[in-house]
Each structure stands twice: as C-alpha cells, then as structure tokens.
C-alpha cells in the first residue's frame, strides 16, 4: 500500500466539506437533539441510559454513510477509467483495495469518535465494556455498507447515484430503529431491513437485546441479519462487477 497515495486520497476526501458535514457533524447534531437534550435521556435501558442508546445509533448512522460513499465512489472511479490509469503504475489491485478500506474505516471513525465524545460530555451512561464493544461494533459493522456503495456505484456508474445511495440510508435508518422507536407490525418488518441488525448488534452490549417497547431480541437475530445482508450485498456486487467486465 502506497502511503503517499493514501494521504493524497485522504486529503481529497476531507476537503469535501459538504460530504464531511453529512458524515460526521450531522450524526453528532442528531445525537444532541434526540439524545442529549430530551427529558428521557437519563432513563435506564439495559446497563446504561437512553442518551447512550441514541449516541450509538447516531454514530452507526454516520459510519455507514461514510463507508457507503467511499465504497461507491471507488467503484465509480474504476468504471470511469481510473483503474486503467492506475494499471500504468506499480500500484497493485490489492494495494488499491487496502488503501480504500483504510480510508473508509478512518473516515467512518470520525463520526464515531465525535459522537462518543459528545456522549461523554453530555451524560451518556453505560458500562465500560458497553462503551468499548459498541464503538468497535459500530466501526467494524459499517464495512458491510461499503459493499452496498460498491454495488450501487458499479450498477449506475455515477457519483449522483452514490449520493442517492447514501440518501437512502436515511430511510433504512428509520426502518432500522435508529431514529425513532418502532413497535408492532412495523418493528417486525424493520427486523428484515439492512440497518436493523447492524444497529441492534452495535447496541447489544448496552441493551442486552432489550428494546424501548419492552420486547427483547435474541443475539442471533442481529447476527443473522448482518450476515444475510453481507451475503446479499456481496453477491450482487460480484455479479455487477462481472457483467461490467463482460461489456468491456
């Protein structure tokens, strides 16, 4: 992996102030509005409080926004000829992938660090284990959505499409129980959507599976959800990449 190229790419991405705002600042702002300032923020949930529940949810939203955008833009770059340009350099495909993965995880860490820091300052409460495990699960789990961005970028070959894919995460977030607590039939449907398992798994060290409506998810449910969507996104991405090569 080329360190110079990685730094140049990182600078290019971080210079996109609008993109960084929606990735890092907006989730932190949502936490302040929905978690840090609500009257129920100190109510108990699992081994912590509501403020921490919302904090983890908003950090997860920011992290997947980052990985979706970077994964999608990487696909668009390759489709639009950047891959052929890189083929003229000593940079191997494996190094290119490793570089993009490192950048995606680094950028995804920004909203996690910012939101968790605000949580510390505004009364989010949970066990030390919950803080550590939730941060790791938020960051690692967000990598699944790099595949989502990759398949959208490969399918439409447009930065606008990648932006739209990141926008659809708002819908997934509502259905995934990130923004508002769901119940009844809508909650049952939500458990099949892409963000539900990821967010529920990230919050599991805090909630131990308990939901705001009093019900409880067994640990296997979010794990199966994450693995299922990982397989779906991965399979679709492979099919689209192969079709793209056949057209060329």
XYZ file of C-alpha atoms in Angstrom:
248
model
C 0.000 0.000 0.000
C 1.390 3.371 -1.064
C 1.449 5.766 1.904
C 1.755 8.888 -0.278
C -1.208 7.934 -2.448
C -3.238 7.085 0.650
C -2.552 10.505 2.183
C -3.449 12.272 -1.066
C -6.740 10.386 -1.228
C -7.451 11.174 2.391
C -6.839 14.883 1.798
C -9.092 14.838 -1.263
C -11.949 13.285 0.686
C -11.607 15.501 3.751
C -11.574 18.616 1.560
C -15.163 17.779 0.615
C -16.664 19.871 3.401
C -20.263 19.102 2.460
C -19.603 15.368 2.474
C -17.750 15.514 5.794
C -20.580 17.551 7.320
C -23.200 14.927 6.485
C -20.848 12.137 7.525
C -19.519 13.476 10.827
C -21.264 16.616 12.026
C -24.883 15.762 11.181
C -24.986 12.484 13.204
C -23.421 14.293 16.164
C -26.031 17.044 15.823
C -28.794 14.426 15.727
C -27.406 12.949 18.940
C -27.546 16.354 20.648
C -31.148 16.852 19.519
C -32.551 13.367 20.101
C -30.276 12.067 22.864
C -28.533 14.716 24.919
C -31.361 17.223 25.341
C -34.507 15.088 25.681
C -36.141 14.734 29.082
C -35.854 10.939 28.961
C -32.100 10.900 28.367
C -31.378 9.583 31.889
C -33.992 6.822 31.743
C -32.447 3.387 32.154
C -32.107 0.944 29.288
C -30.029 -2.199 29.661
C -26.912 -1.333 31.650
C -26.966 2.338 30.659
C -29.330 5.130 29.705
C -31.317 6.452 26.751
C -28.647 9.034 25.897
C -26.128 6.281 25.225
C -28.692 4.295 23.218
C -29.219 7.293 20.921
C -25.482 8.022 20.833
C -24.673 4.554 19.476
C -27.482 4.800 16.922
C -26.302 8.143 15.562
C -22.658 7.039 15.442
C -23.757 3.986 13.461
C -25.660 6.178 11.001
C -22.606 8.376 10.440
C -20.274 5.408 10.000
C -22.401 3.701 7.334
C -22.828 6.995 5.492
C -19.031 7.209 5.247
C -18.427 3.629 4.099
C -21.294 3.723 1.591
C -19.964 6.893 -0.024
C -16.348 5.745 -0.194
C -17.209 2.264 -1.455
C -19.486 3.705 -4.117
C -17.029 6.356 -5.273
C -14.281 3.730 -5.524
C -16.491 1.722 -7.884
C -17.295 4.794 -9.980
C -13.606 5.684 -10.248
C -12.786 2.222 -11.572
C -15.710 2.242 -14.003
C -14.828 5.675 -15.388
C -11.284 4.716 -16.309
C -9.266 5.439 -13.191
C -8.499 1.748 -12.945
C -6.784 1.814 -16.344
C -4.708 4.803 -15.267
C -3.638 3.012 -12.093
C -2.752 -0.004 -14.244
C 0.068 2.066 -15.699
C 1.592 2.486 -12.243
C 3.274 -0.064 -9.941
C 0.216 0.063 -7.625
C -1.321 -3.414 -7.392
C -5.075 -4.006 -7.183
C -4.647 -5.429 -3.685
C -2.889 -2.246 -2.592
C -5.656 -0.110 -4.088
C -8.311 -2.107 -2.222
C -6.329 -1.955 1.024
C -5.932 1.799 0.626
C -9.658 2.336 0.076
C -10.504 0.079 3.020
C -8.152 2.028 5.284
C -9.613 5.346 4.155
C -13.189 4.100 4.597
C -12.527 2.906 8.143
C -10.643 6.097 9.016
C -13.417 8.366 7.774
C -16.056 6.148 9.411
C -14.203 6.546 12.710
C -14.695 10.340 12.628
C -18.444 10.360 13.436
C -17.915 7.552 15.947
C -15.225 9.478 17.849
C -17.117 12.788 17.647
C -20.467 11.360 18.736
C -18.982 9.248 21.534
C -17.026 12.274 22.777
C -20.216 14.305 22.931
C -21.810 11.387 24.755
C -19.130 11.510 27.428
C -19.661 15.255 27.833
C -23.459 15.159 27.932
C -24.252 12.322 30.322
C -24.418 9.162 28.209
C -24.047 6.327 30.688
C -23.168 2.651 30.319
C -20.668 0.055 31.448
C -17.048 0.351 30.307
C -17.498 -2.863 28.356
C -20.554 -1.441 26.585
C -18.635 1.690 25.560
C -15.708 -0.261 24.146
C -17.631 -3.051 22.416
C -20.234 -0.719 20.932
C -17.565 1.518 19.403
C -15.821 -1.492 17.837
C -19.077 -2.995 16.542
C -20.175 0.328 15.040
C -16.896 0.705 13.189
C -16.412 -2.903 12.041
C -20.063 -3.409 11.118
C -20.090 -0.318 8.916
C -17.790 -2.122 6.471
C -20.819 -4.124 5.259
C -22.191 -0.942 3.733
C -19.036 -0.363 1.713
C -20.364 -3.293 -0.347
C -23.715 -1.526 -0.653
C -21.959 1.551 -2.012
C -19.837 -0.632 -4.287
C -22.815 -2.325 -5.910
C -24.660 0.980 -6.418
C -21.557 2.590 -7.908
C -20.992 -0.393 -10.194
C -24.624 -0.557 -11.278
C -25.092 3.124 -12.156
C -21.512 4.382 -12.679
C -22.457 7.799 -11.362
C -21.429 9.868 -8.368
C -25.017 11.124 -8.230
C -26.183 7.523 -7.794
C -23.715 7.067 -4.953
C -25.072 10.211 -3.321
C -28.582 8.826 -3.727
C -27.455 5.552 -2.155
C -26.171 7.452 0.862
C -29.501 9.273 0.950
C -31.435 6.003 1.075
C -29.635 5.285 4.346
C -31.988 7.820 5.943
C -34.900 5.557 5.027
C -33.000 2.489 6.197
C -32.229 4.305 9.457
C -35.905 4.994 10.132
C -36.773 1.380 9.327
C -33.753 0.167 11.261
C -34.955 1.608 14.564
C -32.178 4.222 14.666
C -34.163 7.461 14.655
C -37.441 6.586 16.360
C -38.528 3.545 18.386
C -40.761 1.278 16.316
C -43.379 -1.170 17.520
C -45.927 -3.673 16.278
C -46.005 -4.757 12.653
C -43.597 -2.022 11.579
C -40.991 -3.296 14.053
C -41.446 -6.839 12.737
C -40.843 -5.601 9.194
C -37.889 -3.466 10.327
C -36.062 -6.552 11.561
C -35.654 -7.609 7.912
C -34.078 -4.332 6.765
C -30.319 -3.742 6.293
C -29.586 -1.326 9.138
C -31.621 -3.076 11.808
C -29.238 -5.926 12.567
C -26.161 -3.716 12.408
C -27.586 -1.118 14.802
C -29.095 -3.727 17.142
C -25.780 -5.581 17.304
C -23.859 -2.352 17.993
C -26.263 -1.521 20.826
C -26.353 -5.063 22.229
C -23.522 -4.532 24.764
C -25.666 -1.725 26.199
C -29.223 -3.019 25.787
C -28.571 -6.770 26.119
C -31.239 -7.122 23.447
C -33.987 -5.137 25.176
C -35.947 -2.685 23.004
C -37.704 0.543 24.045
C -41.117 -1.179 23.720
C -40.108 -3.764 26.333
C -39.550 -6.677 23.957
C -36.191 -8.361 23.544
C -34.167 -9.534 20.539
C -32.137 -12.719 20.916
C -28.477 -12.231 19.993
C -28.754 -14.486 16.958
C -31.287 -12.164 15.275
C -28.996 -9.166 14.601
C -26.107 -11.507 13.762
C -28.187 -13.344 11.144
C -29.450 -10.037 9.758
C -25.913 -8.669 9.337
C -24.611 -11.872 7.752
C -27.598 -12.120 5.411
C -27.197 -8.567 4.118
C -23.438 -9.038 3.855
C -24.091 -12.039 1.601
C -26.733 -10.163 -0.430
C -24.618 -7.046 -0.965
C -21.518 -9.124 -1.706
C -23.248 -11.407 -4.209
C -24.868 -8.508 -6.070
C -21.581 -6.597 -6.185
C -19.765 -9.629 -7.648
C -22.475 -10.129 -10.296
C -22.394 -6.474 -11.329
C -18.585 -6.333 -11.471
C -18.524 -9.445 -13.691
C -21.175 -8.019 -16.005
C -19.201 -4.793 -16.274
C -16.107 -6.720 -17.339
C -18.079 -8.683 -19.943
C -19.330 -5.448 -21.502
C -15.753 -4.204 -21.776
